[in-house]
Coordinates of C-alpha atoms and ligand atoms in Angstrom, one line a residue:
X1 CA 3.5 30.6 12.7
X2 CA 4.1 27.0 13.9
X3 CA 6.8 25.2 11.9
X4 CA 4.4 22.5 10.7
X5 CA 2.0 25.2 9.3
X6 CA 4.8 27.1 7.6
X7 CA 6.0 23.9 5.8
X8 CA 2.5 22.9 4.9
X9 CA 2.0 26.3 3.2
X10 CA 5.2 25.8 1.3
X11 CA 4.3 22.3 0.2
X12 CA 0.8 23.5 -0.9
X13 CA 2.2 26.4 -2.9
X14 CA 5.0 24.3 -4.5
X15 CA 2.7 21.4 -5.4
X16 CA -0.6 23.1 -6.0
X17 CA -1.5 20.6 -8.8
X18 CA -0.9 17.5 -6.7
X19 CA -4.0 17.0 -4.4
X20 CA -3.1 13.4 -3.3
X21 CA 0.4 14.4 -2.3
X22 CA -0.9 17.5 -0.4
X23 CA -3.5 15.3 1.3
X24 CA -0.8 12.8 2.5
X25 CA 1.6 15.5 3.6
X26 CA -1.2 17.3 5.5
X27 CA -2.2 14.1 7.3
X28 CA 1.3 13.2 8.3
X29 CA 2.6 16.6 9.3
X30 CA -0.6 17.4 11.4
X31 CA -0.2 14.2 13.3
X32 CA 3.5 14.9 13.9
X33 CA 2.8 18.2 15.7
X34 CA 3.7 17.0 19.2
X35 CA 7.1 15.6 18.1
X36 CA 7.9 18.7 16.0
X37 CA 6.8 21.1 18.7
X38 CA 9.1 19.3 21.1
X39 CA 12.1 19.7 18.8
X40 CA 11.1 22.8 16.8
X41 CA 14.3 24.8 17.1
X42 CA 16.5 21.9 15.9
X43 CA 14.2 20.7 13.2
X44 CA 13.7 24.2 11.8
X45 CA 17.5 24.9 11.8
X46 CA 18.1 21.6 9.9
X47 CA 15.1 22.1 7.6
X48 CA 13.9 18.6 8.5
X49 CA 10.3 19.0 7.3
X50 CA 11.3 20.8 4.1
X51 CA 13.8 18.0 3.3
X52 CA 11.4 15.1 4.3
X53 CA 8.6 16.5 2.0
X54 CA 10.9 16.9 -1.0
X55 CA 11.8 13.7 -2.8
X56 CA 15.5 13.0 -3.4
X57 CA 14.6 12.8 -7.1
X58 CA 11.6 12.4 -9.4
X59 CA 12.1 10.6 -12.7
X60 CA 9.6 10.8 -15.5
X61 CA 10.1 9.1 -18.9
X62 CA 8.5 8.0 -22.1
X63 CA 7.5 4.4 -22.5
X64 CA 6.9 3.5 -26.2
X65 CA 5.7 0.0 -27.0
X66 CA 4.3 -1.9 -30.0
X67 CA 0.7 -3.2 -29.6
X68 CA -0.6 -6.4 -31.3
X69 CA -1.8 -4.4 -34.3
X70 CA 1.7 -3.1 -35.0
X71 CA 0.8 0.4 -33.7
X72 CA 3.1 2.3 -31.4
X73 CA 1.6 3.3 -28.1
X74 CA 3.1 5.8 -25.7
X75 CA 2.8 5.9 -21.9
X76 CA 4.4 7.9 -19.2
X77 CA 6.7 6.2 -16.6
X78 CA 7.5 7.4 -13.1
X79 CA 10.0 6.6 -10.4
X80 CA 10.1 8.8 -7.3
X81 CA 13.0 8.1 -5.0
X82 CA 11.8 9.8 -1.9
X83 CA 14.2 9.2 1.0
X84 CA 17.1 6.7 1.4
X85 CA 18.3 7.6 4.9
X86 CA 17.7 4.2 6.4
X87 CA 18.2 2.0 3.3
X88 CA 17.9 1.6 -0.4
X89 CA 14.7 3.1 -1.9
X90 CA 11.9 0.5 -1.8
X91 CA 8.3 0.7 -3.1
X92 CA 6.0 -0.8 -5.7
X93 CA 5.2 0.0 -9.3
X94 CA 1.6 0.9 -10.0
X95 CA 0.2 0.4 -13.5
X96 CA -3.2 2.1 -13.7
X97 CA -4.7 4.8 -16.0
X98 CA -5.2 7.1 -13.0
X99 CA -1.4 7.2 -12.2
X100 CA 0.1 10.7 -12.2
X101 CA 3.0 12.4 -10.4
X102 CA 0.8 13.4 -7.5
X103 CA -0.3 9.8 -6.8
X104 CA 3.3 8.4 -7.1
X105 CA 4.6 11.2 -4.8
X106 CA 1.9 10.6 -2.2
X107 CA 2.7 6.8 -2.3
X108 CA 6.4 7.4 -2.1
X109 CA 6.1 9.8 0.8
X110 CA 3.9 7.4 2.8
X111 CA 6.3 4.6 1.9
X112 CA 9.2 6.3 3.8
X113 CA 7.3 6.0 7.1
X114 CA 5.8 2.6 6.4
X115 CA 9.2 1.1 5.6
X116 CA 10.7 2.7 8.7
X117 CA 8.0 1.1 10.8
X118 CA 8.9 -2.4 9.6
X119 CA 12.2 -2.1 11.6
X120 CA 14.0 -3.3 8.4
X121 CA 16.7 -1.2 6.6
X122 CA 14.7 0.1 3.6
X123 CA 14.1 3.7 2.4
X124 CA 11.0 4.9 0.5
X125 CA 10.2 5.2 -3.2
X126 CA 7.4 4.5 -5.6
X127 CA 6.9 4.2 -9.3
X128 CA 4.4 3.4 -12.0
X129 CA 2.8 4.3 -15.3
X130 CA -0.5 5.4 -16.7
X131 CA -0.5 2.2 -18.7
X132 CA -3.8 0.2 -18.3
X133 CA -3.0 -3.6 -18.2
X134 CA -6.8 -4.4 -18.5
X135 CA -7.6 -6.1 -21.8
X136 CA -4.0 -6.3 -23.0
X137 CA -2.5 -9.5 -24.3
X138 CA 0.4 -11.2 -22.5
X139 CA 2.5 -10.1 -25.5
X140 CA 1.5 -6.4 -25.1
X141 CA 2.1 -6.6 -21.3
X142 CA 5.6 -7.9 -22.0
X143 CA 6.4 -5.3 -24.6
X144 CA 5.3 -2.6 -22.2
X145 CA 7.2 -4.0 -19.2
X146 CA 10.4 -4.4 -21.4
X147 CA 10.2 -0.8 -22.6
X148 CA 9.5 0.5 -19.0
X149 CA 12.5 -1.3 -17.7
X150 CA 14.7 -0.2 -20.5
X151 CA 14.6 3.2 -19.0
X152 CA 14.1 2.4 -15.4
X153 CA 17.2 0.2 -15.2
X154 CA 19.4 3.2 -15.3
X155 CA 18.2 4.3 -11.9
X156 CA 17.7 1.1 -9.9
X157 CA 19.9 -1.7 -8.4
X158 CA 19.9 -4.2 -5.5
X159 CA 21.7 -1.6 -3.2
X160 CA 20.1 1.5 -4.8
X161 CA 16.4 1.1 -5.4
X162 CA 14.4 -2.1 -5.3
X163 CA 10.9 -1.8 -6.9
X164 CA 8.1 -4.3 -6.2
X165 CA 4.5 -4.9 -7.3
X166 CA 1.4 -2.8 -6.7
X167 CA -1.9 -2.3 -8.4
X168 CA -1.6 -3.8 -11.9
X169 CA 1.9 -5.2 -11.3
X170 CA 1.8 -8.8 -10.2
X171 CA 4.2 -11.8 -10.7
X172 CA 3.8 -11.7 -14.5
X173 CA 4.8 -8.1 -14.8
X174 CA 7.7 -8.4 -12.3
X175 CA 9.0 -11.4 -14.3
X176 CA 9.0 -9.5 -17.6
X177 CA 10.7 -6.5 -15.9
X178 CA 13.3 -8.7 -14.2
X179 CA 14.1 -10.5 -17.5
X180 CA 14.8 -7.1 -19.2
X181 CA 16.9 -5.8 -16.3
X182 CA 19.1 -8.9 -16.4
X183 CA 19.4 -8.7 -20.1
X184 CA 20.6 -5.0 -20.1
X185 CA 22.6 -4.9 -17.0
X186 CA 23.9 -8.5 -17.0
X187 CA 23.4 -8.7 -13.3
X188 CA 21.5 -11.5 -11.5
X189 CA 20.6 -9.6 -8.3
X190 CA 17.7 -8.9 -6.1
X191 CA 16.7 -5.7 -8.0
X192 CA 13.0 -6.4 -7.8
X193 CA 10.9 -8.2 -5.2
X194 CA 7.7 -10.1 -5.8
X195 CA 9.7 -12.4 -8.2
X196 CA 8.6 -15.9 -9.1
X197 CA 9.7 -18.7 -6.7
X198 CA 12.0 -20.3 -9.3
X199 CA 14.1 -17.1 -9.7
X200 CA 14.6 -15.6 -6.3
X201 CA 11.0 -14.9 -5.0
X202 CA 10.1 -15.4 -1.4
X203 CA 7.5 -17.8 -0.2
X204 CA 4.6 -16.0 1.5
X205 CA 5.2 -12.7 -0.4
X206 CA 2.0 -13.2 -2.3
X207 CA 0.0 -13.6 0.9
X208 CA 2.0 -11.1 3.0
X209 CA 0.1 -7.8 2.8
X210 CA -3.3 -9.4 3.4
X211 CA -2.0 -11.8 6.1
X212 CA 0.0 -9.0 7.7
X213 CA -3.1 -6.8 7.9
X214 CA -4.9 -9.6 9.8
X215 CA -2.0 -10.3 12.1
X216 CA -2.0 -6.6 13.1
X217 CA -5.8 -6.5 13.4
X218 CA -5.8 -9.6 15.5
X219 CA -3.3 -8.1 17.9
X220 CA -5.3 -4.9 18.1
X221 CA -8.5 -6.8 18.8
X222 CA -6.7 -8.9 21.5
X223 CA -5.3 -5.8 23.1
X224 CA -8.9 -4.5 23.4
X225 CA -9.8 -7.6 25.3
X226 CA -11.7 -9.0 22.3
X227 CA -11.2 -11.9 19.8
X228 CA -11.4 -12.4 16.1
X229 CA -13.5 -15.5 16.3
X230 CA -17.1 -14.8 15.1
X231 CA -16.4 -11.3 13.9
X232 CA -18.2 -10.1 10.7
X233 CA -15.8 -8.4 8.3
X234 CA -16.4 -6.1 5.3
X235 CA -13.5 -6.1 2.8
X236 CA -13.3 -3.9 -0.3
X237 CA -11.3 -4.9 -3.4
X238 CA -10.7 -8.3 -4.8
X239 CA -7.1 -8.1 -5.7
X240 CA -4.0 -9.4 -4.0
X241 CA -4.5 -7.6 -0.7
X242 CA -8.2 -8.2 -0.4
X243 CA -8.0 -11.9 -1.3
X244 CA -5.4 -12.9 1.2
X245 CA -6.9 -10.6 3.9
X246 CA -10.2 -12.5 3.4
X247 CA -8.3 -15.9 3.6
X248 CA -6.5 -15.1 6.8
X249 CA -9.6 -13.5 8.4
X250 CA -11.5 -16.7 7.8
X251 CA -8.6 -18.8 9.1
X252 CA -8.8 -16.7 12.3
X253 CA -12.5 -17.6 12.7
X254 CA -14.1 -14.4 11.3
X255 CA -16.6 -14.2 8.5
X256 CA -15.9 -12.0 5.5
X257 CA -19.2 -10.9 3.8
X258 CA -18.1 -8.5 1.1
X259 CA -15.5 -8.0 -1.7
X260 CA -15.6 -5.5 -4.6
X261 CA -13.9 -4.3 -7.7
X262 CA -14.0 -1.1 -9.8
X263 CA -17.4 -2.0 -11.3
X264 CA -19.3 -3.5 -8.4
X265 CA -19.4 -5.5 -5.2
X266 CA -20.5 -8.8 -3.7
X267 CA -22.5 -9.3 -0.5
X268 CA -22.3 -12.9 0.6
X269 CA -23.9 -13.3 4.0
X270 CA -22.7 -16.9 4.2
X271 CA -19.1 -15.8 3.9
X272 CA -16.9 -15.2 0.9
X273 CA -15.7 -18.4 -0.8
X274 CA -12.0 -17.5 -1.1
X275 CA -11.1 -20.4 -3.4
X276 CA -13.9 -19.3 -5.8
X277 CA -12.8 -15.7 -5.6
X278 CA -9.2 -16.8 -6.5
X279 CA -10.5 -18.8 -9.4
X280 CA -12.5 -15.9 -10.8
X281 CA -9.9 -13.2 -10.2
X282 CA -6.5 -14.8 -10.3
X283 CA -7.1 -17.6 -12.9
X284 CA -9.8 -16.4 -15.1
X285 CA -9.0 -12.7 -14.5
X286 CA -12.8 -12.1 -14.8
X287 CA -15.4 -9.8 -13.2
X288 CA -17.1 -10.4 -9.9
X289 CA -20.3 -11.2 -11.8
X290 CA -18.8 -14.6 -12.4
X291 CA -18.4 -15.1 -8.6
X292 CA -22.1 -14.3 -8.1
X293 CA -23.1 -16.6 -11.0
X294 CA -21.3 -19.5 -9.3
X295 CA -22.6 -19.0 -5.8
X296 CA -26.2 -19.0 -4.7
X297 CA -25.7 -17.0 -1.4
X298 CA -23.9 -14.1 -3.2
X299 CA -25.6 -10.9 -4.4
X300 CA -23.8 -8.8 -7.0
X301 CA -24.4 -5.1 -7.0
X302 CA -23.3 -2.7 -9.8
X303 CA -21.3 0.3 -8.5
X304 CA -23.4 3.5 -8.6
X305 CA -22.2 7.0 -7.6
X306 CA -23.1 8.0 -4.1
X307 CA -23.8 4.5 -2.9
X308 CA -22.1 3.0 0.1
X309 CA -21.1 -0.2 -1.6
X310 CA -19.4 -2.6 0.8
X311 CA -19.6 -0.2 3.7
X312 CA -23.4 -0.3 4.1
X313 CA -23.6 -3.6 6.0
X314 CA -23.6 -4.4 9.7
X315 CA -20.1 -5.5 10.4
X316 CA -17.6 -5.6 13.3
X317 CA -14.5 -4.9 11.3
X318 CA -14.0 -2.9 8.1
X319 CA -10.8 -3.5 6.0
X320 CA -10.6 -1.3 2.9
X321 CA -8.2 -3.1 0.5
X322 CA -8.9 -1.5 -2.9
X323 CA -7.6 2.0 -3.6
X324 CA -7.2 5.5 -2.3
X325 CA -10.2 7.6 -1.0
X326 CA -12.7 4.7 -1.4
X327 CA -14.1 5.2 2.1
X328 CA -15.5 8.7 2.7
X329 CA -17.3 10.5 5.5
X330 CA -20.7 9.2 4.5
X331 CA -19.4 5.6 4.5
X332 CA -17.8 6.2 7.9
X333 CA -21.1 7.4 9.3
X334 CA -22.9 4.4 8.0
X335 CA -20.3 2.0 9.4
X336 CA -20.4 3.7 12.8
X337 CA -24.2 3.7 12.9
X338 CA -24.0 0.0 12.1
X339 CA -21.7 -0.6 15.1
X340 CA -18.3 -1.2 13.5
X341 CA -15.7 -1.9 16.2
X342 CA -12.4 -1.8 14.4
X343 CA -11.0 -0.4 11.1
X344 CA -7.7 -1.2 9.5
X345 CA -6.5 -0.2 6.0
X346 CA -5.1 -2.8 3.6
X347 CA -4.9 -0.3 0.8
X348 CA -2.9 2.9 0.8
X349 CA -4.9 5.9 2.0
X350 CA -8.4 4.4 1.3
X351 CA -10.0 6.4 4.0
X352 CA -10.4 10.2 3.5
X353 CA -9.1 12.5 6.3
X354 CA -12.7 13.4 7.3
X355 CA -13.7 9.7 7.6
X356 CA -10.6 8.9 9.6
X357 CA -11.4 11.7 12.0
X358 CA -15.0 10.5 12.3
X359 CA -13.8 7.0 13.4
X360 CA -11.4 8.5 15.9
X361 CA -14.1 10.8 17.3
X362 CA -16.4 7.9 17.7
X363 CA -13.7 5.9 19.5
X364 CA -13.4 3.2 16.8
X365 CA -9.8 1.9 16.8
X366 CA -8.4 2.9 13.4
X367 CA -5.1 1.8 12.0
X368 CA -3.9 3.4 8.8
X369 CA -2.3 1.7 5.9
X370 CA 1.2 2.8 6.7
X371 CA 1.2 0.4 9.7
X372 CA -1.6 -2.0 8.7
X373 CA -0.4 -2.9 5.2
X374 CA 3.4 -2.8 6.0
X375 CA 3.5 -6.7 5.8
X376 CA 3.9 -6.6 2.0
X377 CA 7.0 -4.4 2.0
X378 CA 8.4 -6.1 5.1
X379 CA 8.3 -9.4 3.3
X380 CA 9.8 -7.8 0.3
X381 CA 12.7 -6.8 2.5
X382 CA 12.9 -10.4 3.7
X383 CA 13.0 -11.4 0.0
X384 CA 16.0 -9.0 -0.4
X385 CA 17.7 -10.7 2.6
X386 CA 17.2 -14.1 1.1
X387 CA 18.6 -12.9 -2.3
X388 CA 21.7 -11.5 -0.6
X389 CA 22.2 -14.7 1.2
X390 CA 21.4 -16.8 -1.9
X391 CA 19.1 -18.9 0.3
X392 CA 15.3 -19.5 0.4
X393 CA 13.5 -19.7 3.7
X394 CA 10.4 -21.9 4.2
X395 CA 6.9 -20.5 4.1
X396 CA 6.6 -21.0 7.9
X397 CA 9.8 -19.2 8.5
X398 CA 8.8 -16.1 6.5
X399 CA 5.2 -16.2 7.8
X400 CA 6.4 -16.3 11.4
X401 CA 8.8 -13.4 10.8
X402 CA 5.9 -11.5 9.2
X403 CA 3.7 -12.1 12.2
X404 CA 6.4 -11.0 14.6
X405 CA 6.9 -7.8 12.5
X406 CA 3.2 -7.0 12.4
X407 CA 2.7 -7.6 16.1
X408 CA 5.8 -5.4 16.8
X409 CA 4.3 -2.6 14.6
X410 CA 1.1 -2.6 16.5
X411 CA 2.9 -2.2 19.8
X412 CA 5.3 0.4 18.3
X413 CA 2.5 2.6 17.1
X414 CA 0.5 2.1 20.3
X415 CA 3.6 3.0 22.4
X416 CA 4.4 6.1 20.3
X417 CA 0.9 7.4 20.6
X418 CA 0.9 6.9 24.4
X419 CA 4.4 8.6 24.7
X420 CA 3.0 11.8 23.1
X421 CA -0.3 11.7 25.1
X422 CA -2.5 10.5 22.2
X423 CA -3.4 7.0 23.5
X424 CA -5.4 5.1 20.9
X425 CA -4.5 7.4 18.0
X426 CA -2.7 4.8 15.9
X427 CA -2.5 7.1 12.9
X428 CA -0.4 9.6 14.9
X429 CA 1.5 6.7 16.5
X430 CA 2.5 5.3 13.1
X431 CA 3.6 8.6 11.7
X432 CA 5.6 9.4 14.9
X433 CA 7.3 6.0 15.2
X434 CA 8.2 5.9 11.5
X435 CA 9.3 9.6 11.4
X436 CA 11.6 9.5 14.5
X437 CA 13.8 6.8 13.1
X438 CA 14.2 8.4 9.7
X439 CA 14.8 11.9 11.2
X440 CA 17.5 10.5 13.5
X441 CA 19.3 9.0 10.5
X442 CA 18.9 12.2 8.5
X443 CA 20.4 14.2 11.3
X444 CA 23.3 11.8 11.8
X445 CA 24.1 11.9 8.0
X446 CA 24.4 15.7 7.8
X447 CA 22.9 18.0 5.2
X448 CA 22.1 15.8 2.2
Ligands
LIG501 P1 -4.7 -5.3 -7.2 O1 -4.5 -4.7 -8.5 O2 -4.4 -6.7 -7.0 O3 -6.2 -5.1 -6.7 C1 -6.8 -3.9 -6.6 C2 -8.3 -4.0 -6.3 O4 -8.9 -2.8 -6.1 C3 -9.0 -4.7 -7.5 O5 -10.1 -5.5 -7.0 C4 -9.5 -3.5 -8.2 O6 -10.7 -3.8 -9.0 C5 -9.9 -2.6 -7.1 N1 -10.0 -1.2 -7.5 C6 -9.0 -0.5 -8.2 N2 -9.4 0.8 -8.4 C7 -10.6 0.9 -7.9 C8 -11.6 1.9 -7.8 N3 -11.3 3.1 -8.3 N4 -12.8 1.6 -7.1 C9 -13.0 0.4 -6.6 N5 -12.1 -0.6 -6.7 C10 -11.0 -0.4 -7.3 O7 -3.9 -4.4 -6.1 P2 -3.4 -4.8 -4.7 O8 -4.4 -5.7 -4.0 O9 -2.0 -5.2 -4.7 O10 -3.4 -3.3 -4.0 C11 -4.6 -2.8 -3.4 C12 -4.2 -1.6 -2.5 O11 -3.2 -2.1 -1.5 C13 -3.5 -0.5 -3.2 O12 -3.8 0.7 -2.5 C14 -2.0 -0.8 -3.0 O13 -1.2 0.4 -3.1 C15 -2.1 -1.3 -1.6 N6 -0.9 -2.1 -1.2 C16 -0.6 -3.3 -1.9 C17 0.4 -4.0 -1.4 C18 0.7 -5.4 -2.1 O14 1.6 -6.1 -1.5 N7 0.1 -5.8 -3.1 C19 1.3 -3.6 -0.3 C20 0.8 -2.5 0.4 C21 -0.2 -1.7 -0.1 P3 -10.5 -4.0 -10.6 O15 -10.0 -5.4 -10.7 O16 -11.8 -3.8 -11.2 O17 -9.5 -3.0 -11.1

């Protein structure tokens, strides 16, 4: 049996109750076949695939906190430190009721390759909790974050593991967590990224993932002899990634016609008003119905099962920026039938494996999140550099480094795909380019 199949069987058997983790490992290992086949004897002897699919450690802990009514609430906290061969563990903290070990492991696994692709010295990890920040007061959010960090601080540090934001964890939560870390450890260090600008945060970090997605998309479009100007774009989500993706897309001359949240979506044929979106989502923390109420050209649609949501419109570019598995095979068929020309993932694993394959079979250039949304973590690594130097760079300096990194990632994944005879397969290209660097470091560092 091929080494990849052997390891896939072991991973499935060992992690049978973790579908998202199995999905991520299956996708990555399948696309690595050409590299693994070329090095099979060495990788098998060194158990490279067994080691790279097993996290260095998985930490699970109780997070008790006091709500505003004086009742004790209990959530479960996670930190999965996946691989630190090329640098300290780095990856966000997700606060969402759907969080479980499978989701954190899939995200941590993907993060290893994504971080490697950035060309910066960062390993892969991920954390989170099944805590639901929706409807909680600032005081409750603070109590939760303090309790979460009281345990997490034992395992992290500026040179060990540097968490960041993710779904449900923005500047407010990072601030509360940083405060608690400092209080317990008495260390003022870059232990978290996504910090506020007055205490070590980096300019352009807020915009980085969405902007980075567009820098990479623009390069892909250019390399296909095409241009961003005049393109019609569908975006899902209306959080951090979606908002700044929409902003940069419009700055580049495209028109974004959709955004969504977990309850519904907006279709705005005149183009999303990003300032209004920010007002509704970032300031008022309200639902998209408020966007529709304030804008004549916008239609609001409630999410119903089996509907295509934002993927039903005739667009040139689709950018899923909400959550995992939000674009399935039926959505992909609809997009292709409507003539979509490019797809790039702002979220982590938003496209199912079948949908990804459908785009590839229909020759729609498709870049997965590992490469396309790496701008966030790349800028987090730039925040770490600024913290170490005790300096702050200007917005332009960070933004131009970000652009350089994203353009570089596009070419790295394009070259890797070509090198292994899979021209245009950017998913394989990203996995291969990220994997080779990590594996070389693992081999150099011996059995550990
Ligand atoms: P936010 O919490 O800011 O926004 C998430 C958005 O997705 C919200 O609009 C949310 O709607 C929507 N959403 C969440 N769950 C669902 C669902 N089940 N169905 C439909 N919509 C849903 O998160 P981010 O923008 O930071 O992250 C989005 C994605 O990008 C995630 O996959 C994240 O891992 C990934 N990512 C983020 C990075 C970053 O720098 N922020 C970096 C790299 C990847 P609602 O408000 O209703 O919950």
